[in-house]
PDB file of C-alpha atoms in Angstrom:
ATOM      1  CA  MET A   1      89.361  70.991 122.352  1.00  0.00           C
ATOM      2  CA  LYS A   2      90.402  73.889 120.144  1.00  0.00           C
ATOM      3  CA  PRO A   3      87.793  76.592 119.486  1.00  0.00           C
ATOM      4  CA  LYS A   4      86.463  76.944 115.953  1.00  0.00           C
ATOM      5  CA  ILE A   5      86.306  80.739 116.110  1.00  0.00           C
ATOM      6  CA  SER A   6      88.792  83.306 117.373  1.00  0.00           C
ATOM      7  CA  VAL A   7      87.279  86.762 117.889  1.00  0.00           C
ATOM      8  CA  ILE A   8      89.956  89.446 117.674  1.00  0.00           C
ATOM      9  CA  ILE A   9      89.480  92.853 119.304  1.00  0.00           C
ATOM     10  CA  SER A  10      92.078  95.615 119.298  1.00  0.00           C
ATOM     11  CA  THR A  11      91.388  98.242 121.944  1.00  0.00           C
ATOM     12  CA  PHE A  12      92.783 101.634 122.865  1.00  0.00           C
ATOM     13  CA  ASN A  13      91.303 103.822 125.611  1.00  0.00           C
ATOM     14  CA  LYS A  14      87.663 102.841 125.167  1.00  0.00           C
ATOM     15  CA  LEU A  15      87.106 101.065 128.471  1.00  0.00           C
ATOM     16  CA  ASP A  16      83.393 101.850 128.900  1.00  0.00           C
ATOM     17  CA  ARG A  17      82.637 100.731 125.343  1.00  0.00           C
ATOM     18  CA  LEU A  18      84.877  97.665 125.578  1.00  0.00           C
ATOM     19  CA  MET A  19      82.978  96.619 128.709  1.00  0.00           C
ATOM     20  CA  ILE A  20      79.635  96.478 126.875  1.00  0.00           C
ATOM     21  CA  THR A  21      81.275  94.714 123.918  1.00  0.00           C
ATOM     22  CA  MET A  22      82.593  91.984 126.219  1.00  0.00           C
ATOM     23  CA  PHE A  23      79.339  91.845 128.190  1.00  0.00           C
ATOM     24  CA  CYS A  24      77.329  91.122 125.054  1.00  0.00           C
ATOM     25  CA  LEU A  25      79.763  88.449 123.897  1.00  0.00           C
ATOM     26  CA  GLY A  26      78.817  86.650 127.099  1.00  0.00           C
ATOM     27  CA  TYR A  27      75.270  86.327 125.722  1.00  0.00           C
ATOM     28  CA  GLN A  28      76.235  84.572 122.502  1.00  0.00           C
ATOM     29  CA  ASN A  29      74.053  81.569 121.682  1.00  0.00           C
ATOM     30  CA  LEU A  30      77.025  79.671 120.294  1.00  0.00           C
ATOM     31  CA  ASP A  31      78.447  77.039 122.642  1.00  0.00           C
ATOM     32  CA  LYS A  32      81.159  78.808 124.660  1.00  0.00           C
ATOM     33  CA  SER A  33      83.654  76.018 123.934  1.00  0.00           C
ATOM     34  CA  LEU A  34      83.481  76.841 120.225  1.00  0.00           C
ATOM     35  CA  PHE A  35      84.935  80.324 120.449  1.00  0.00           C
ATOM     36  CA  GLU A  36      87.627  82.354 122.143  1.00  0.00           C
ATOM     37  CA  VAL A  37      88.024  86.116 122.390  1.00  0.00           C
ATOM     38  CA  ILE A  38      91.474  87.652 122.000  1.00  0.00           C
ATOM     39  CA  VAL A  39      91.795  91.222 123.234  1.00  0.00           C
ATOM     40  CA  ILE A  40      94.896  93.192 122.327  1.00  0.00           C
ATOM     41  CA  ASN A  41      95.241  96.166 124.652  1.00  0.00           C
ATOM     42  CA  ASP A  42      97.147  98.600 122.461  1.00  0.00           C
ATOM     43  CA  GLY A  43      98.654 100.824 125.130  1.00  0.00           C
ATOM     44  CA  SER A  44      95.470 101.960 126.916  1.00  0.00           C
ATOM     45  CA  ASN A  45      95.905 104.042 130.079  1.00  0.00           C
ATOM     46  CA  ASP A  46      92.232 104.338 131.091  1.00  0.00           C
ATOM     47  CA  GLY A  47      91.891 101.247 133.306  1.00  0.00           C
ATOM     48  CA  THR A  48      91.511  98.777 130.422  1.00  0.00           C
ATOM     49  CA  LYS A  49      94.418  96.652 131.664  1.00  0.00           C
ATOM     50  CA  GLU A  50      92.969  96.396 135.163  1.00  0.00           C
ATOM     51  CA  PHE A  51      89.517  95.521 133.800  1.00  0.00           C
ATOM     52  CA  LEU A  52      90.821  92.772 131.524  1.00  0.00           C
ATOM     53  CA  ASP A  53      93.137  91.311 134.152  1.00  0.00           C
ATOM     54  CA  SER A  54      90.571  91.250 136.967  1.00  0.00           C
ATOM     55  CA  THR A  55      87.308  90.293 135.220  1.00  0.00           C
ATOM     56  CA  LYS A  56      86.133  86.688 135.016  1.00  0.00           C
ATOM     57  CA  PHE A  57      84.252  86.092 131.765  1.00  0.00           C
ATOM     58  CA  ASN A  58      81.959  83.175 130.973  1.00  0.00           C
ATOM     59  CA  PHE A  59      83.854  82.460 127.754  1.00  0.00           C
ATOM     60  CA  ASN A  60      87.487  81.819 126.886  1.00  0.00           C
ATOM     61  CA  VAL A  61      89.567  85.006 126.779  1.00  0.00           C
ATOM     62  CA  GLN A  62      93.185  85.675 125.908  1.00  0.00           C
ATOM     63  CA  VAL A  63      94.601  89.104 126.696  1.00  0.00           C
ATOM     64  CA  HIS A  64      97.783  90.726 125.448  1.00  0.00           C
ATOM     65  CA  HIS A  65      99.030  94.111 126.669  1.00  0.00           C
ATOM     66  CA  GLN A  66     101.443  96.089 124.517  1.00  0.00           C
ATOM     67  CA  GLU A  67     102.722  99.593 123.913  1.00  0.00           C
ATOM     68  CA  ASN A  68     100.611 101.593 121.477  1.00  0.00           C
ATOM     69  CA  LYS A  69     101.561 100.306 118.021  1.00  0.00           C
ATOM     70  CA  GLY A  70      98.365 100.841 116.078  1.00  0.00           C
ATOM     71  CA  GLN A  71      95.343  98.770 115.154  1.00  0.00           C
ATOM     72  CA  ALA A  72      96.955  96.856 112.278  1.00  0.00           C
ATOM     73  CA  PHE A  73      99.868  95.695 114.439  1.00  0.00           C
ATOM     74  CA  ALA A  74      97.481  94.766 117.270  1.00  0.00           C
ATOM     75  CA  ARG A  75      95.213  92.715 115.033  1.00  0.00           C
ATOM     76  CA  ASN A  76      98.188  90.876 113.592  1.00  0.00           C
ATOM     77  CA  LYS A  77      99.235  89.979 117.133  1.00  0.00           C
ATOM     78  CA  GLY A  78      95.730  88.638 117.725  1.00  0.00           C
ATOM     79  CA  ILE A  79      95.957  86.506 114.592  1.00  0.00           C
ATOM     80  CA  GLU A  80      99.290  85.143 115.813  1.00  0.00           C
ATOM     81  CA  MET A  81      97.749  84.199 119.189  1.00  0.00           C
ATOM     82  CA  SER A  82      94.577  82.657 117.750  1.00  0.00           C
ATOM     83  CA  ASN A  83      93.650  78.978 118.036  1.00  0.00           C
ATOM     84  CA  GLY A  84      90.516  78.975 115.892  1.00  0.00           C
ATOM     85  CA  SER A  85      90.348  78.083 112.204  1.00  0.00           C
ATOM     86  CA  ILE A  86      87.985  81.033 111.631  1.00  0.00           C
ATOM     87  CA  ILE A  87      88.919  84.599 112.526  1.00  0.00           C
ATOM     88  CA  VAL A  88      86.148  87.072 113.368  1.00  0.00           C
ATOM     89  CA  PHE A  89      87.036  90.756 113.610  1.00  0.00           C
ATOM     90  CA  ILE A  90      85.049  93.203 115.695  1.00  0.00           C
ATOM     91  CA  ASP A  91      85.969  96.541 117.253  1.00  0.00           C
ATOM     92  CA  ASP A  92      86.030  97.585 120.900  1.00  0.00           C
ATOM     93  CA  ASP A  93      82.820  99.618 120.630  1.00  0.00           C
ATOM     94  CA  LEU A  94      80.454  97.118 118.996  1.00  0.00           C
ATOM     95  CA  ILE A  95      77.423  95.363 120.432  1.00  0.00           C
ATOM     96  CA  ALA A  96      76.797  91.946 118.866  1.00  0.00           C
ATOM     97  CA  ILE A  97      73.403  90.270 118.606  1.00  0.00           C
ATOM     98  CA  PRO A  98      73.169  86.864 120.371  1.00  0.00           C
ATOM     99  CA  ASP A  99      73.350  84.900 117.084  1.00  0.00           C
ATOM    100  CA  PHE A 100      76.349  86.861 115.828  1.00  0.00           C
ATOM    101  CA  LEU A 101      79.034  84.176 116.128  1.00  0.00           C
ATOM    102  CA  GLU A 102      76.673  81.319 115.320  1.00  0.00           C
ATOM    103  CA  TYR A 103      75.783  83.009 112.030  1.00  0.00           C
ATOM    104  CA  HIS A 104      79.432  83.624 111.152  1.00  0.00           C
ATOM    105  CA  LEU A 105      80.231  79.956 111.847  1.00  0.00           C
ATOM    106  CA  LYS A 106      77.324  78.674 109.722  1.00  0.00           C
ATOM    107  CA  GLU A 107      78.445  80.735 106.745  1.00  0.00           C
ATOM    108  CA  HIS A 108      81.947  79.270 106.928  1.00  0.00           C
ATOM    109  CA  GLU A 109      80.609  75.748 107.300  1.00  0.00           C
ATOM    110  CA  GLN A 110      78.794  76.281 104.005  1.00  0.00           C
ATOM    111  CA  ASP A 111      81.809  77.767 102.219  1.00  0.00           C
ATOM    112  CA  SER A 112      85.201  77.899 103.908  1.00  0.00           C
ATOM    113  CA  ASN A 113      86.701  80.146 101.216  1.00  0.00           C
ATOM    114  CA  CYS A 114      84.179  82.949 101.671  1.00  0.00           C
ATOM    115  CA  VAL A 115      84.964  86.238 103.359  1.00  0.00           C
ATOM    116  CA  ILE A 116      81.879  87.095 105.396  1.00  0.00           C
ATOM    117  CA  LEU A 117      80.836  90.707 105.894  1.00  0.00           C
ATOM    118  CA  GLY A 118      78.067  91.480 108.393  1.00  0.00           C
ATOM    119  CA  ARG A 119      75.886  94.546 108.840  1.00  0.00           C
ATOM    120  CA  ILE A 120      77.044  97.339 111.145  1.00  0.00           C
ATOM    121  CA  TYR A 121      74.385  99.731 112.389  1.00  0.00           C
ATOM    122  CA  ARG A 122      75.652 103.102 113.558  1.00  0.00           C
ATOM    123  CA  ILE A 123      74.536 104.285 116.993  1.00  0.00           C
ATOM    124  CA  ASN A 124      75.413 107.904 117.754  1.00  0.00           C
ATOM    125  CA  VAL A 125      73.968 109.412 120.924  1.00  0.00           C
ATOM    126  CA  GLU A 126      75.193 112.210 123.158  1.00  0.00           C
ATOM    127  CA  ASP A 127      75.504 109.833 126.111  1.00  0.00           C
ATOM    128  CA  PHE A 128      75.981 106.197 125.086  1.00  0.00           C
ATOM    129  CA  LYS A 129      74.849 105.034 128.554  1.00  0.00           C
ATOM    130  CA  ILE A 130      71.224 105.581 127.508  1.00  0.00           C
ATOM    131  CA  VAL A 131      71.883 102.661 125.164  1.00  0.00           C
ATOM    132  CA  THR A 132      74.078 100.482 127.379  1.00  0.00           C
ATOM    133  CA  ASN A 133      72.369 100.799 130.765  1.00  0.00           C
ATOM    134  CA  PRO A 134      69.145  99.081 129.578  1.00  0.00           C
ATOM    135  CA  ILE A 135      71.262  96.231 128.156  1.00  0.00           C
ATOM    136  CA  TYR A 136      73.067  95.755 131.464  1.00  0.00           C
ATOM    137  CA  ALA A 137      69.718  95.845 133.298  1.00  0.00           C
ATOM    138  CA  ASN A 138      67.891  93.421 131.005  1.00  0.00           C
ATOM    139  CA  PHE A 139      69.785  92.095 128.020  1.00  0.00           C
ATOM    140  CA  GLU A 140      66.827  91.015 125.904  1.00  0.00           C
ATOM    141  CA  SER A 141      64.737  94.170 126.241  1.00  0.00           C
ATOM    142  CA  GLY A 142      67.851  96.369 126.095  1.00  0.00           C
ATOM    143  CA  MET A 143      68.841  94.846 122.776  1.00  0.00           C
ATOM    144  CA  GLN A 144      65.369  95.601 121.450  1.00  0.00           C
ATOM    145  CA  SER A 145      65.521  99.230 122.553  1.00  0.00           C
ATOM    146  CA  ILE A 146      68.884  99.849 120.860  1.00  0.00           C
ATOM    147  CA  LYS A 147      67.168  99.804 117.463  1.00  0.00           C
ATOM    148  CA  THR A 148      65.536 103.157 118.181  1.00  0.00           C
ATOM    149  CA  TYR A 149      68.955 104.873 118.158  1.00  0.00           C
ATOM    150  CA  ILE A 150      70.145 103.760 114.716  1.00  0.00           C
ATOM    151  CA  LYS A 151      71.501 106.635 112.609  1.00  0.00           C
ATOM    152  CA  LYS A 152      72.175 106.961 108.893  1.00  0.00           C
ATOM    153  CA  ASP A 153      75.619 105.688 107.942  1.00  0.00           C
ATOM    154  CA  LEU A 154      77.383 106.380 104.651  1.00  0.00           C
ATOM    155  CA  TYR A 155      79.596 103.297 104.966  1.00  0.00           C
ATOM    156  CA  LEU A 156      76.595 100.964 105.382  1.00  0.00           C
ATOM    157  CA  ASP A 157      74.890 102.671 102.438  1.00  0.00           C
ATOM    158  CA  MET A 158      77.971 101.957 100.319  1.00  0.00           C
ATOM    159  CA  VAL A 159      78.188  98.283 101.347  1.00  0.00           C
ATOM    160  CA  GLU A 160      74.538  97.644 100.615  1.00  0.00           C
ATOM    161  CA  ARG A 161      74.821  99.368  97.220  1.00  0.00           C
ATOM    162  CA  VAL A 162      77.844  97.227  96.264  1.00  0.00           C
ATOM    163  CA  PHE A 163      76.013  93.984  96.988  1.00  0.00           C
ATOM    164  CA  ASP A 164      72.562  95.080  95.814  1.00  0.00           C
ATOM    165  CA  LYS A 165      74.085  96.004  92.453  1.00  0.00           C
ATOM    166  CA  THR A 166      76.376  92.919  92.453  1.00  0.00           C
ATOM    167  CA  LEU A 167      79.478  95.038  91.930  1.00  0.00           C
ATOM    168  CA  ASN A 168      81.554  92.023  92.917  1.00  0.00           C
ATOM    169  CA  ASN A 169      84.814  93.245  91.404  1.00  0.00           C
ATOM    170  CA  ILE A 170      85.025  96.042  93.991  1.00  0.00           C
ATOM    171  CA  ALA A 171      83.541  94.168  96.982  1.00  0.00           C
ATOM    172  CA  TRP A 172      86.989  94.330  98.606  1.00  0.00           C
ATOM    173  CA  ILE A 173      86.387  97.995  99.509  1.00  0.00           C
ATOM    174  CA  CYS A 174      83.729  96.748 101.962  1.00  0.00           C
ATOM    175  CA  PHE A 175      86.110  94.696 104.078  1.00  0.00           C
ATOM    176  CA  THR A 176      86.166  95.995 107.632  1.00  0.00           C
ATOM    177  CA  GLY A 177      87.585  95.059 111.009  1.00  0.00           C
ATOM    178  CA  GLY A 178      84.216  95.870 112.568  1.00  0.00           C
ATOM    179  CA  ASN A 179      82.192  92.868 111.416  1.00  0.00           C
ATOM    180  CA  SER A 180      83.940  90.355 109.193  1.00  0.00           C
ATOM    181  CA  SER A 181      85.262  86.820 109.244  1.00  0.00           C
ATOM    182  CA  ILE A 182      87.702  84.782 107.198  1.00  0.00           C
ATOM    183  CA  SER A 183      89.461  81.460 107.602  1.00  0.00           C
ATOM    184  CA  LYS A 184      92.782  81.790 109.380  1.00  0.00           C
ATOM    185  CA  GLU A 185      94.490  79.971 106.532  1.00  0.00           C
ATOM    186  CA  ASN A 186      93.232  82.460 103.954  1.00  0.00           C
ATOM    187  CA  LEU A 187      94.123  85.377 106.209  1.00  0.00           C
ATOM    188  CA  VAL A 188      97.673  84.114 106.695  1.00  0.00           C
ATOM    189  CA  ASN A 189      97.979  83.580 102.926  1.00  0.00           C
ATOM    190  CA  ALA A 190      97.067  87.258 102.496  1.00  0.00           C
ATOM    191  CA  ARG A 191      99.810  88.181 105.031  1.00  0.00           C
ATOM    192  CA  GLY A 192      97.556  89.989 107.496  1.00  0.00           C
ATOM    193  CA  PHE A 193      97.332  93.734 108.016  1.00  0.00           C
ATOM    194  CA  ASP A 194      99.932  96.239 106.865  1.00  0.00           C
ATOM    195  CA  ALA A 195     101.132  97.973 110.044  1.00  0.00           C
ATOM    196  CA  ASN A 196     102.551 100.896 108.050  1.00  0.00           C
ATOM    197  CA  PHE A 197      99.125 102.505 107.926  1.00  0.00           C
ATOM    198  CA  TYR A 198      98.952 105.274 110.477  1.00  0.00           C
ATOM    199  CA  ARG A 199      96.183 105.617 113.039  1.00  0.00           C
ATOM    200  CA  TRP A 200      92.810 106.021 111.244  1.00  0.00           C
ATOM    201  CA  GLY A 201      93.045 104.680 107.718  1.00  0.00           C
ATOM    202  CA  PRO A 202      92.208 102.034 105.134  1.00  0.00           C
ATOM    203  CA  GLU A 203      94.339  99.230 106.561  1.00  0.00           C
ATOM    204  CA  ASP A 204      91.323  96.911 106.463  1.00  0.00           C
ATOM    205  CA  ILE A 205      90.374  97.860 102.883  1.00  0.00           C
ATOM    206  CA  GLU A 206      93.955  97.326 101.725  1.00  0.00           C
ATOM    207  CA  LEU A 207      93.919  93.855 103.283  1.00  0.00           C
ATOM    208  CA  GLY A 208      90.566  93.292 101.573  1.00  0.00           C
ATOM    209  CA  TYR A 209      92.249  94.079  98.256  1.00  0.00           C
ATOM    210  CA  ARG A 210      94.961  91.476  98.824  1.00  0.00           C
ATOM    211  CA  ILE A 211      92.320  88.921  99.841  1.00  0.00           C
ATOM    212  CA  TYR A 212      90.425  89.723  96.623  1.00  0.00           C
ATOM    213  CA  LYS A 213      93.582  89.257  94.542  1.00  0.00           C
ATOM    214  CA  ASN A 214      93.922  85.817  96.125  1.00  0.00           C
ATOM    215  CA  LYS A 215      90.572  84.955  94.477  1.00  0.00           C
ATOM    216  CA  TYR A 216      88.431  84.716  97.606  1.00  0.00           C
ATOM    217  CA  GLU A 217      84.733  85.579  97.359  1.00  0.00           C
ATOM    218  CA  PHE A 218      83.153  88.274  99.523  1.00  0.00           C
ATOM    219  CA  LYS A 219      79.664  87.565 100.842  1.00  0.00           C
ATOM    220  CA  TYR A 220      77.451  90.139 102.539  1.00  0.00           C
ATOM    221  CA  CYS A 221      75.189  88.735 105.270  1.00  0.00           C
ATOM    222  CA  PRO A 222      72.883  91.509 106.545  1.00  0.00           C
ATOM    223  CA  HIS A 223      71.433  89.194 109.207  1.00  0.00           C
ATOM    224  CA  ILE A 224      74.817  89.136 111.005  1.00  0.00           C
ATOM    225  CA  ILE A 225      74.344  92.342 112.950  1.00  0.00           C
ATOM    226  CA  ASN A 226      76.268  94.401 115.412  1.00  0.00           C
ATOM    227  CA  TYR A 227      75.747  97.968 116.595  1.00  0.00           C
ATOM    228  CA  HIS A 228      78.537 100.522 116.531  1.00  0.00           C
ATOM    229  CA  LEU A 229      78.696 102.921 119.481  1.00  0.00           C
ATOM    230  CA  ASP A 230      80.259 105.589 117.325  1.00  0.00           C
ATOM    231  CA  VAL A 231      82.820 107.939 118.839  1.00  0.00           C
ATOM    232  CA  GLU A 232      83.257 111.456 117.511  1.00  0.00           C
ATOM    233  CA  LYS A 233      86.707 111.934 116.042  1.00  0.00           C
ATOM    234  CA  ASN A 234      88.874 114.997 115.642  1.00  0.00           C
ATOM    235  CA  ARG A 235      88.125 116.374 112.178  1.00  0.00           C
ATOM    236  CA  ASN A 236      91.574 117.806 111.501  1.00  0.00           C
ATOM    237  CA  GLN A 237      93.227 114.595 112.656  1.00  0.00           C
ATOM    238  CA  MET A 238      90.981 112.529 110.383  1.00  0.00           C
ATOM    239  CA  LEU A 239      91.825 114.738 107.407  1.00  0.00           C
ATOM    240  CA  SER A 240      95.543 114.453 108.166  1.00  0.00           C
ATOM    241  CA  ASP A 241      95.428 110.682 108.696  1.00  0.00           C
ATOM    242  CA  THR A 242      93.387 110.123 105.536  1.00  0.00           C
ATOM    243  CA  ALA A 243      95.750 112.168 103.369  1.00  0.00           C
ATOM    244  CA  ARG A 244      98.811 110.430 104.795  1.00  0.00           C
ATOM    245  CA  ASN A 245      97.395 106.922 104.402  1.00  0.00           C
ATOM    246  CA  LEU A 246      96.096 107.447 100.869  1.00  0.00           C
ATOM    247  CA  LYS A 247      99.535 108.746  99.906  1.00  0.00           C
ATOM    248  CA  TYR A 248     101.109 105.599 101.383  1.00  0.00           C
ATOM    249  CA  LEU A 249      98.555 103.396  99.608  1.00  0.00           C
ATOM    250  CA  GLN A 250      99.416 104.975  96.253  1.00  0.00           C
ATOM    251  CA  LYS A 251     103.126 104.554  96.948  1.00  0.00           C
ATOM    252  CA  LYS A 252     102.649 100.891  97.853  1.00  0.00           C
ATOM    253  CA  TYR A 253     100.812 100.177  94.592  1.00  0.00           C
ATOM    254  CA  PRO A 254     102.471 102.442  92.001  1.00  0.00           C
ATOM    255  CA  GLY A 255     100.420 102.639  88.814  1.00  0.00           C
ATOM    256  CA  ASN A 256      97.844 100.105  90.063  1.00  0.00           C
ATOM    257  CA  GLU A 257      94.570 101.009  88.317  1.00  0.00           C
ATOM    258  CA  GLU A 258      92.355  99.346  90.935  1.00  0.00           C
ATOM    259  CA  ILE A 259      93.987 101.201  93.809  1.00  0.00           C
ATOM    260  CA  LEU A 260      93.947 104.463  91.855  1.00  0.00           C
ATOM    261  CA  GLY A 261      90.271 103.813  91.102  1.00  0.00           C
ATOM    262  CA  TYR A 262      89.561 103.332  94.799  1.00  0.00           C
ATOM    263  CA  ILE A 263      91.397 106.535  95.708  1.00  0.00           C
ATOM    264  CA  ASN A 264      89.442 108.392  93.025  1.00  0.00           C
ATOM    265  CA  PHE A 265      86.158 107.002  94.357  1.00  0.00           C
ATOM    266  CA  THR A 266      86.897 107.640  98.025  1.00  0.00           C
ATOM    267  CA  SER A 267      88.005 111.175  97.130  1.00  0.00           C
ATOM    268  CA  GLY A 268      84.643 111.843  95.483  1.00  0.00           C
ATOM    269  CA  GLY A 269      85.920 111.724  91.909  1.00  0.00           C
ATOM    270  CA  ALA A 270      83.788 108.863  90.601  1.00  0.00           C
ATOM    271  CA  SER A 271      80.609 107.050  91.553  1.00  0.00           C
ATOM    272  CA  LEU A 272      80.607 103.492  92.858  1.00  0.00           C
ATOM    273  CA  GLU A 273      79.082 102.338  89.592  1.00  0.00           C
ATOM    274  CA  GLU A 274      81.694 104.166  87.477  1.00  0.00           C
ATOM    275  CA  PHE A 275      84.472 102.673  89.584  1.00  0.00           C
ATOM    276  CA  SER A 276      83.171  99.123  89.134  1.00  0.00           C
ATOM    277  CA  TYR A 277      82.605  99.454  85.390  1.00  0.00           C
ATOM    278  CA  LYS A 278      86.035 100.942  84.776  1.00  0.00           C
ATOM    279  CA  MET A 279      87.727  98.159  86.752  1.00  0.00           C
ATOM    280  CA  ALA A 280      85.820  95.585  84.678  1.00  0.00           C
ATOM    281  CA  GLY A 281      86.893  97.286  81.454  1.00  0.00           C
ATOM    282  CA  LYS A 282      83.286  98.076  80.537  1.00  0.00           C
ATOM    283  CA  LEU A 283      81.876 101.210  78.969  1.00  0.00           C
ATOM    284  CA  PHE A 284      79.953 103.217  81.562  1.00  0.00           C
ATOM    285  CA  GLU A 285      76.869 105.011  80.302  1.00  0.00           C
ATOM    286  CA  ALA A 286      75.718 107.359  83.042  1.00  0.00           C
ATOM    287  CA  GLU A 287      72.203 107.746  81.626  1.00  0.00           C
ATOM    288  CA  LYS A 288      71.584 104.042  82.229  1.00  0.00           C
ATOM    289  CA  HIS A 289      72.513 104.370  85.899  1.00  0.00           C
ATOM    290  CA  PRO A 290      70.233 106.808  87.703  1.00  0.00           C
ATOM    291  CA  ASN A 291      70.867 107.543  91.378  1.00  0.00           C
ATOM    292  CA  GLN A 292      74.528 106.586  91.344  1.00  0.00           C
ATOM    293  CA  PHE A 293      76.289 106.298  94.681  1.00  0.00           C
ATOM    294  CA  LYS A 294      78.960 108.942  95.078  1.00  0.00           C
ATOM    295  CA  PHE A 295      81.046 108.968  98.225  1.00  0.00           C
ATOM    296  CA  GLN A 296      81.572 112.477  99.552  1.00  0.00           C
ATOM    297  CA  PRO A 297      84.684 112.316 101.751  1.00  0.00           C
ATOM    298  CA  PHE A 298      84.100 115.608 103.539  1.00  0.00           C
ATOM    299  CA  ASP A 299      80.517 114.615 104.351  1.00  0.00           C
ATOM    300  CA  TYR A 300      81.832 111.378 105.857  1.00  0.00           C
ATOM    301  CA  ILE A 301      84.543 113.118 107.871  1.00  0.00           C
ATOM    302  CA  ASN A 302      82.050 115.723 109.063  1.00  0.00           C
ATOM    303  CA  LEU A 303      79.675 112.935 110.071  1.00  0.00           C
ATOM    304  CA  LYS A 304      82.372 111.075 112.022  1.00  0.00           C
ATOM    305  CA  SER A 305      83.522 114.268 113.733  1.00  0.00           C
ATOM    306  CA  GLY A 306      80.013 115.376 114.727  1.00  0.00           C
ATOM    307  CA  LYS A 307      80.007 118.307 112.300  1.00  0.00           C
ATOM    308  CA  LEU A 308      77.077 116.989 110.232  1.00  0.00           C
TER     309      LEU A 308
END
C-alpha cells in the first residue's frame, strides 16, 4: 500500500539535530503505514550517512546520499523519490508534535488544493541538549518542557500578521520548507524548487509565488506545530547570500511588480500592509493602519546570527 504522505527532509551537517527530528517522527500518532520519510543527505561529512544507513526506524524511510548541491536541489530529489500524494516539508532541526502529520493529512482531506502552512516556534538555547535530552528520556514530559524555551521570532510574527489581517494576496511570502504541505500534483505543476538559489535564500518563497500564480489557496493552521532548534548563522555569509539571491530573484522576474514589492518589503522599504494594498491596486492610507508590520532585515539577520 502506498503511503498518503511523503515527508521530505534535506540535511547538511546537522547530525545531532537530525537525530531528534527523526526520533520525534517515530512518535507520530498517524498510522505508520500512511507516511514515509525521505531524507536527502546533501553532502554531510559529520556522520550523518553512517547514522542514516545503520539506524532502524519504526516508520518507512528512504535515504539518498549526494554531493552537496544545495537545499533546493535536494528537496527536488526528495519530490522525485516520493510515493505519497501529499508532500510535507520539514527541516533537519525541527521537532514535530505527535499530531503533526495527522493534522496535515486532515487538512488535505478537507481540501486537496490547499497549501497548508503550520506554526514554527523558534527555540534558541546555548546548548540544545537541555531541550533534547528530556525528550529522549521521556517523550511526553520532554515535549511539555520544550515550551519554556520558545523565543520571539520575526518570521512567525510576519506569518501571523498576514493571516490575522487576511492579506491573502501576499500569503505566498509565508511558504516555507520548515512546516508546509501541498499535494504532489500541485507541486509538480509548479515545477518544484529553483536550484539556482544559492545557499541561504528565498527558494521556498519563490516557489510559493509560483504556487500562488497557479491559483492555489494558502491556509495557515497554527495548531500544526513544530519547534525549530535554531542554529546561529554567520552574519556576513547571510548578508552575502541574501544580496546574491535577491539579485537573482529580480533577474528572474524582470519588471514583475509583485516580486519587486516583495524585495522592497523584505528590504525594509514598505510595511506588510502597504505591500498587500499596492499589490491589490488599492489606495493605502497609513493613518487607518496603526501598528503596521515592517520587516527589518538587519534585525532579522542579527537575530539569526546571535547578534541580537
